[in-house]
XYZ file of C-alpha atoms in Angstrom:
554
model
C 105.892 110.170 81.095
C 108.460 108.467 78.919
C 108.538 108.667 75.169
C 107.791 106.018 72.632
C 110.105 103.072 72.969
C 111.965 104.351 76.014
C 111.926 102.083 79.048
C 113.460 102.304 82.514
C 117.156 101.677 82.087
C 118.843 98.993 84.126
C 121.011 101.581 85.770
C 118.066 103.574 87.096
C 115.587 100.958 88.227
C 115.703 98.371 90.950
C 113.521 95.873 89.127
C 115.191 93.021 87.280
C 113.050 91.209 84.783
C 114.566 87.832 85.484
C 115.490 87.765 89.157
C 113.579 86.508 92.134
C 113.945 87.339 95.787
C 114.793 84.843 98.497
C 112.259 86.414 100.806
C 109.511 84.211 99.373
C 109.327 81.440 96.851
C 108.699 82.003 93.189
C 105.415 80.559 92.011
C 106.764 78.080 89.495
C 105.856 74.585 88.337
C 102.685 73.196 89.888
C 102.104 76.499 91.724
C 101.983 78.468 88.468
C 99.686 75.832 86.949
C 97.353 76.153 89.934
C 97.017 79.908 89.477
C 96.285 79.382 85.781
C 93.787 76.600 86.414
C 91.952 78.482 89.158
C 92.179 81.991 87.658
C 88.417 82.353 87.292
C 87.830 81.236 90.877
C 90.350 83.735 92.236
C 88.710 86.627 90.399
C 85.275 85.455 91.503
C 86.493 85.465 95.119
C 87.957 88.926 94.513
C 84.583 90.342 93.440
C 82.797 88.500 96.229
C 85.073 90.242 98.701
C 85.253 93.720 97.161
C 82.085 93.894 95.022
C 82.180 97.295 93.240
C 84.207 99.125 95.883
C 87.809 98.306 94.896
C 88.340 100.027 91.541
C 87.553 103.676 90.965
C 85.225 104.756 88.158
C 87.404 105.495 85.139
C 86.252 108.957 84.116
C 89.569 109.657 82.406
C 88.594 107.701 79.269
C 86.718 110.745 77.983
C 89.787 112.955 78.493
C 92.242 110.481 76.968
C 90.190 108.972 74.138
C 86.972 110.972 73.897
C 87.315 111.659 70.147
C 87.037 107.941 69.373
C 83.641 107.523 71.053
C 81.913 110.208 69.003
C 80.136 108.632 66.046
C 80.119 110.444 62.715
C 76.911 111.262 60.814
C 74.711 109.752 63.506
C 76.622 106.476 63.610
C 75.924 104.497 66.777
C 79.267 103.377 68.129
C 79.631 99.822 69.372
C 82.112 99.296 72.203
C 83.438 96.076 73.694
C 84.853 96.271 77.209
C 87.089 93.263 77.827
C 87.349 92.463 81.516
C 84.505 94.744 82.547
C 84.758 93.925 86.241
C 82.045 95.711 88.199
C 81.489 98.247 85.401
C 83.918 100.992 86.424
C 84.653 101.737 82.764
C 81.350 101.171 81.010
C 79.010 103.174 83.231
C 81.054 106.414 83.071
C 81.210 105.929 79.285
C 77.468 105.406 78.970
C 76.700 108.515 81.002
C 78.994 110.616 78.785
C 78.099 109.131 75.384
C 74.373 108.305 75.140
C 74.685 106.972 71.575
C 77.000 104.052 72.256
C 76.125 100.410 72.787
C 78.411 98.389 75.037
C 79.241 94.704 75.067
C 80.793 93.953 78.442
C 82.475 90.664 79.263
C 84.367 89.228 82.188
C 85.288 85.687 83.095
C 84.092 86.197 86.667
C 80.361 85.408 86.816
C 80.130 87.459 89.984
C 81.569 90.523 88.220
C 79.012 90.223 85.420
C 76.245 89.917 88.015
C 77.465 93.140 89.624
C 77.186 94.893 86.244
C 73.656 93.630 85.730
C 72.625 94.730 89.231
C 74.083 98.221 88.795
C 71.491 100.993 89.103
C 72.339 102.280 85.621
C 72.247 98.934 83.829
C 69.938 98.847 80.810
C 69.689 95.771 78.633
C 69.003 97.904 75.568
C 72.379 99.593 75.981
C 74.521 96.856 77.529
C 75.104 93.230 76.628
C 76.909 91.777 79.657
C 78.171 88.216 79.420
C 80.654 85.789 80.966
C 83.592 84.867 78.756
C 87.057 83.426 79.258
C 88.761 85.307 76.457
C 91.699 82.894 76.466
C 89.546 79.915 75.465
C 86.003 81.063 74.560
C 85.172 83.000 71.407
C 83.721 86.476 71.745
C 81.784 85.834 68.540
C 79.511 83.490 70.497
C 78.008 86.562 72.204
C 78.407 89.311 69.590
C 78.658 89.617 65.840
C 82.046 89.285 64.125
C 83.599 92.568 62.953
C 80.937 94.603 64.745
C 82.806 96.694 67.343
C 84.196 100.134 66.621
C 86.228 100.205 69.819
C 87.594 97.628 72.233
C 88.721 98.868 75.634
C 91.291 96.812 77.508
C 91.867 98.579 80.819
C 94.071 96.662 83.272
C 92.872 93.322 81.948
C 95.522 91.782 79.684
C 98.012 91.851 82.580
C 95.885 89.203 84.334
C 96.440 86.756 81.463
C 99.392 84.369 81.226
C 101.862 85.681 78.610
C 101.626 82.531 76.475
C 97.866 83.102 76.105
C 98.001 86.799 75.300
C 98.189 86.227 71.506
C 94.957 84.202 71.756
C 93.269 87.122 73.502
C 94.419 89.664 70.919
C 93.269 87.403 68.076
C 89.911 86.939 69.835
C 89.514 90.724 70.048
C 90.511 91.109 66.405
C 87.674 88.811 65.336
C 84.975 91.173 66.657
C 86.612 94.482 65.682
C 85.625 96.327 62.523
C 88.124 97.191 59.827
C 89.782 100.394 61.068
C 88.508 99.837 64.605
C 90.645 100.671 67.607
C 91.878 98.983 70.752
C 92.283 101.417 73.642
C 94.781 99.926 76.042
C 95.988 100.817 79.535
C 97.824 98.468 81.883
C 100.774 98.002 84.237
C 104.218 99.044 82.979
C 107.602 97.551 83.704
C 109.267 99.135 86.746
C 106.090 99.922 88.671
C 106.406 99.924 92.471
C 103.893 97.090 92.752
C 106.161 94.936 90.585
C 109.067 95.727 92.874
C 107.079 94.794 95.974
C 105.874 91.522 94.433
C 109.437 90.682 93.454
C 110.693 91.412 96.964
C 108.346 88.705 98.224
C 109.453 86.181 95.603
C 106.086 86.007 93.829
C 107.429 85.863 90.284
C 105.802 83.271 88.017
C 107.833 84.080 84.919
C 109.526 87.081 83.358
C 107.558 90.208 84.398
C 104.617 88.014 85.539
C 103.641 87.788 89.222
C 100.964 86.412 91.540
C 99.310 88.563 94.187
C 98.197 87.504 97.638
C 94.644 86.758 96.549
C 95.770 84.471 93.712
C 95.163 86.989 90.925
C 98.082 87.719 88.630
C 99.730 90.741 87.054
C 102.044 91.187 84.072
C 104.166 94.344 83.704
C 104.487 95.437 80.061
C 107.362 96.975 78.185
C 106.706 98.989 75.035
C 108.532 96.477 72.889
C 106.582 93.494 74.176
C 103.207 95.178 73.800
C 103.816 96.539 70.306
C 105.184 93.202 69.098
C 102.179 91.356 70.558
C 99.610 93.459 68.694
C 101.649 93.857 65.498
C 101.862 90.102 65.017
C 98.054 89.973 65.061
C 97.658 92.599 62.342
C 97.318 95.762 64.419
C 99.022 99.083 63.737
C 100.358 101.151 66.604
C 98.798 104.599 66.606
C 100.128 106.046 69.864
C 101.866 104.858 73.007
C 102.988 106.368 76.301
C 104.596 105.052 79.453
C 103.338 107.217 82.301
C 105.337 107.617 85.480
C 103.594 109.096 88.487
C 105.801 109.795 91.472
C 103.777 109.424 94.654
C 105.647 111.223 97.405
C 105.105 110.861 101.133
C 107.099 113.685 102.676
C 106.711 112.569 106.286
C 108.372 109.252 105.402
C 110.841 110.723 102.917
C 109.566 108.205 100.344
C 109.075 108.671 96.608
C 107.203 105.791 94.994
C 107.156 105.266 91.244
C 103.837 104.152 89.766
C 104.114 103.247 86.082
C 101.475 102.387 83.547
C 101.471 101.990 79.787
C 98.811 103.471 77.521
C 98.424 102.750 73.824
C 96.038 102.905 70.884
C 96.091 100.214 68.189
C 94.207 100.250 64.881
C 93.113 97.151 62.987
C 94.270 97.136 59.345
C 94.270 100.904 59.122
C 93.722 102.073 55.546
C 96.337 104.796 56.028
C 99.067 102.857 57.734
C 101.365 105.219 59.551
C 105.071 105.269 58.985
C 107.649 105.710 61.687
C 107.506 109.480 61.436
C 103.719 109.532 61.859
C 103.651 107.600 65.111
C 102.403 109.707 68.004
C 104.397 109.313 71.196
C 104.355 111.232 74.446
C 107.001 113.781 75.122
C 109.283 112.872 78.000
C 107.639 114.062 81.176
C 107.601 112.931 84.769
C 104.644 113.692 87.015
C 104.802 113.987 90.770
C 101.954 113.537 93.214
C 102.449 114.398 96.865
C 100.616 112.006 99.178
C 98.430 114.311 101.230
C 95.072 113.097 102.447
C 93.835 116.684 102.729
C 94.269 117.317 98.979
C 91.953 115.968 96.341
C 93.634 114.650 93.216
C 92.567 116.398 90.070
C 91.515 114.299 87.119
C 94.907 114.900 85.543
C 96.533 113.281 88.564
C 94.410 110.152 88.460
C 96.560 107.059 88.848
C 94.145 104.114 88.560
C 96.638 101.290 88.978
C 94.390 99.023 91.045
C 96.773 99.607 93.937
C 97.070 103.306 94.754
C 99.125 104.679 97.659
C 96.525 103.845 100.302
C 95.797 100.396 98.888
C 99.459 99.417 98.669
C 100.331 100.539 102.155
C 96.910 100.455 103.784
C 94.502 97.699 104.701
C 91.986 95.420 103.037
C 92.926 91.949 104.219
C 90.512 89.612 105.928
C 91.751 88.623 109.355
C 89.476 85.603 109.385
C 91.768 84.140 106.685
C 94.423 83.120 109.216
C 96.107 79.914 110.248
C 97.727 78.857 113.516
C 101.475 78.337 113.378
C 103.463 76.686 116.148
C 106.771 78.373 117.058
C 109.113 76.818 119.621
C 112.171 78.428 121.190
C 114.000 77.598 124.388
C 111.445 77.936 127.189
C 108.731 79.161 124.834
C 105.962 77.494 122.841
C 103.895 79.988 120.864
C 100.741 79.462 118.833
C 100.745 82.312 116.344
C 97.966 83.489 114.032
C 99.305 84.458 110.605
C 97.771 85.014 107.198
C 97.050 81.693 105.506
C 99.632 80.537 102.976
C 97.291 81.080 100.044
C 97.181 84.809 100.789
C 100.837 85.319 101.681
C 101.791 86.788 98.308
C 100.068 90.082 99.078
C 101.458 93.206 97.455
C 100.069 95.368 100.216
C 101.468 94.142 103.516
C 104.224 91.901 104.799
C 103.343 92.263 108.491
C 100.645 89.592 108.379
C 103.265 86.929 107.697
C 106.082 85.354 109.692
C 109.529 85.437 108.129
C 112.595 83.257 108.752
C 114.673 86.136 110.119
C 112.142 86.723 112.918
C 112.222 83.033 113.805
C 116.042 83.083 113.850
C 116.160 86.142 116.111
C 113.475 84.677 118.360
C 115.611 81.556 118.866
C 118.739 83.606 119.576
C 116.980 85.790 122.159
C 115.648 82.685 123.929
C 119.123 81.143 124.011
C 120.867 84.408 124.958
C 118.739 86.402 127.429
C 121.658 88.766 128.075
C 120.956 90.477 124.734
C 117.892 92.128 126.278
C 118.055 91.358 130.016
C 117.028 94.339 132.138
C 116.951 96.632 129.093
C 114.432 98.944 127.505
C 113.669 97.085 124.267
C 112.012 98.331 121.086
C 111.032 96.186 118.110
C 110.569 97.995 114.812
C 108.246 96.550 112.178
C 107.366 93.550 114.302
C 104.328 92.686 112.206
C 101.515 90.550 113.534
C 103.515 87.697 115.082
C 105.605 89.548 117.677
C 107.611 86.471 118.647
C 110.824 88.436 119.286
C 108.997 90.929 121.482
C 107.313 88.133 123.403
C 110.614 86.351 124.101
C 112.245 89.656 125.070
C 109.409 90.374 127.524
C 110.598 87.435 129.641
C 113.949 89.110 130.323
C 113.751 92.834 129.502
C 112.797 95.707 131.766
C 109.999 96.347 129.282
C 109.316 95.958 125.556
C 107.563 98.214 123.045
C 106.389 96.279 119.971
C 105.659 98.544 116.998
C 104.417 98.418 113.430
C 103.066 100.973 110.988
C 100.019 98.980 109.921
C 96.847 98.957 112.002
C 95.704 95.557 110.757
C 99.003 93.914 111.658
C 98.777 95.502 115.095
C 95.263 94.101 115.588
C 96.512 90.591 114.939
C 99.615 91.266 117.067
C 97.418 92.112 120.050
C 95.588 88.828 119.633
C 98.832 86.865 119.429
C 100.397 88.517 122.455
C 97.305 88.255 124.659
C 96.830 84.577 123.811
C 100.482 83.566 124.332
C 101.821 85.545 127.311
C 101.096 85.097 130.991
C 99.464 88.084 132.748
C 102.692 89.051 134.523
C 104.501 89.307 131.177
C 101.677 91.237 129.550
C 102.494 94.063 131.960
C 105.995 94.295 130.449
C 104.982 94.714 126.814
C 103.325 97.650 125.078
C 101.991 97.717 121.525
C 102.131 100.945 119.576
C 101.704 102.219 116.037
C 104.970 103.544 114.625
C 105.181 104.703 111.042
C 108.868 105.311 110.376
C 109.580 108.989 109.918
C 106.254 110.110 111.382
C 107.245 112.684 114.005
C 104.143 112.244 116.140
C 104.580 108.470 116.261
C 108.283 108.770 117.058
C 107.692 111.231 119.909
C 104.941 109.074 121.406
C 107.116 105.955 121.370
C 110.154 107.763 122.793
C 108.089 108.980 125.750
C 107.558 105.329 126.689
C 111.298 104.821 127.206
C 111.543 106.047 130.837
C 110.440 109.606 130.087
C 112.338 109.865 126.839
C 115.638 108.290 127.835
C 115.679 106.194 124.667
C 115.911 102.426 124.167
C 118.886 100.256 125.098
C 118.184 97.638 122.447
C 116.321 98.076 119.163
C 115.511 95.002 117.075
C 114.353 94.826 113.470
C 113.741 91.576 111.595
C 113.257 91.582 107.836
C 112.643 95.315 107.731
C 115.197 96.086 104.998
C 113.449 94.655 101.921
C 112.154 98.007 100.598
C 114.970 100.269 99.319
C 112.895 103.407 99.855
C 112.316 102.615 103.525
C 115.967 102.171 104.591
C 116.600 105.849 105.294
C 113.374 106.361 107.318
C 114.214 103.170 109.222
C 117.600 104.462 110.374
C 116.294 107.967 111.007
C 113.630 106.513 113.272
C 116.090 104.229 115.049
C 118.430 107.173 115.656
C 115.630 109.205 117.217
C 114.678 106.367 119.553
C 117.954 104.758 120.598
C 119.542 105.806 123.887
C 122.693 107.861 123.460
C 123.757 107.354 127.064
C 126.428 104.697 127.294
C 129.419 103.535 129.304
C 132.200 101.085 128.595
C 130.184 98.165 129.936
C 126.918 98.894 128.167
C 126.164 100.587 124.856
C 122.789 100.765 123.205
C 122.520 98.495 120.178
C 120.478 98.345 116.999
C 120.251 94.747 115.731
C 119.008 93.896 112.239
C 118.239 90.360 111.108
C 117.264 89.883 107.485
C 117.386 87.725 104.383
C 119.686 89.139 101.733
C 117.844 90.493 98.733
C 117.836 93.500 96.407
C 118.835 95.946 99.145
C 122.541 95.278 99.368
C 124.648 95.605 102.489
C 126.439 98.708 101.228
C 123.144 100.570 100.945
C 122.207 99.574 104.485
C 125.604 100.575 105.866
C 125.725 103.922 104.066
C 122.318 104.895 105.470
C 123.357 103.691 108.919
C 126.541 105.786 108.872
C 124.629 108.837 107.690
C 122.534 108.639 110.855
C 125.484 108.158 113.182
C 125.510 104.370 113.523
C 128.682 102.305 113.260
C 128.781 98.611 112.404
C 130.298 96.699 115.323
C 129.721 93.147 114.118
C 128.084 91.200 111.316
C 127.202 87.587 110.655
C 126.224 86.098 107.303
C 125.047 82.503 107.333
C 127.743 80.322 105.799
C 129.765 83.320 104.628
C 130.908 85.504 107.523
C 131.341 84.184 111.061
C 131.320 87.598 112.851
C 133.926 89.182 115.083
C 132.702 87.667 118.323
C 129.490 89.290 119.603
C 127.055 87.584 117.224
C 128.994 84.311 116.906
C 128.805 83.916 120.698
C 125.017 83.825 120.414
C 125.245 80.539 118.485
C 127.597 78.861 120.961
C 126.181 75.740 122.567
C 122.901 75.670 120.612
C 121.602 74.547 117.221
C 119.526 77.634 116.374
C 121.286 77.997 113.019
C 120.717 74.394 111.911
C 117.204 75.075 110.627
C 118.467 77.817 108.291
C 121.432 76.166 106.578
C 120.030 76.817 103.103
C 118.879 80.384 103.778
C 121.122 83.418 103.320
C 120.363 85.125 106.615
C 122.342 88.076 107.922
C 122.632 89.852 111.259
C 124.095 93.343 111.614
C 124.967 94.785 115.035
C 125.145 98.585 115.271
C 126.066 101.028 118.007
C 126.227 104.808 117.995
């Protein structure tokens, strides 16, 4: 946890509040307006899809703020839950504090219906209603100045920043003098923010759109305090929590950040600077281990936990057919529909420009893979490079770490390749750094001889995955070579936050040396890669895209 006003410093975080990534397109202009206009519809679709199974019940409210829910002298506390969702906050509260009455609102009618259908719903204890808090007054459904507490748990982040003051003012109108707002939401520098940025899904500063059309803002202390102060609230306490989620098998440490604060309305005893309660600097670490149960003190509750961010929950019936042509090949590929391509969980369900570039080069230059044992790392669901390589290689192993991407990959390969080519391609799960996966894939390479050519397209967008990527490639590449033939590791990618120096330093650490590089419009290569473009127009479709190709050998 960080203290008070401290925020991640620019020198220690990879998130820039104003940059966008070329991997995807920023949702600006008419796109941003669409997400604002259809916000209610997107959340309604969300609850139609997930019902009450996405968010965990928030039992930590008692531990964090229990003293505020206890009425004095028999007082019956009145609580307003803004953005109640399926009731993951209100029902744990009601079971713990029998003397509270809860107003629960959400602007998704489906979410409110889920609350009313909950087995513990009682109309004498809960007033559940639909309300767009950016444009509809809460006082239409509850009395002004009647609530002792307002809980805002991961809700304000879904609101456009220019409308946040309207929301805070709306909340102020129903809060009693001296009442409190209990706030928890996403904090600047969270891993989810980094992943959304890497896919170019930034709407505005610190504001992003997810794959399902819902949005998320990542708060700094300064922004949050200023927002509430301007509406007449006094800051009582604030913390920025940092939970390090570590996956030892992948050598990854993922930072999950959230901000927690308590604000008081027109407090009679306004606190001075020395009275403000802030958290002492502390950093928590959580090791990702499915065999261990997290204690309540380790609860993350960030909507996307480790499994959600790197696991599955997409709907494969939400796909579109995309035509891909390369010399001698005409593929019809199923990919996630454009509307859902901003997902913060997976990138493998999409088709990126670097894969299309490499596909074209392989079709024009069969010698890259001809007669070789070929491995594709992180091929995703399209598999177009593996399918082209299957026409010329001795055999191909197409791999990805995500089961859902592999399911769609199997469909794409079976529907696009002739039976004789299907015998040359194998599909396997490979989570980089997972020893069991690595051993299983290596055994496919002629009894463990290793692969002559390893290909990776757009697999360098996550800084934390670069080292596991090269470690895995080193374990799987063939170390048997002669002057005429050396095993190669070829990376094709769009330049983004992971700079070339970081890639090269990790490559060298694992015993790879850079033999050649090509950067579209910047660096013409030393001969190997430039020869691939001779006599064809593969590059013409990518003139405005900063694509790079790196060619490594041991």
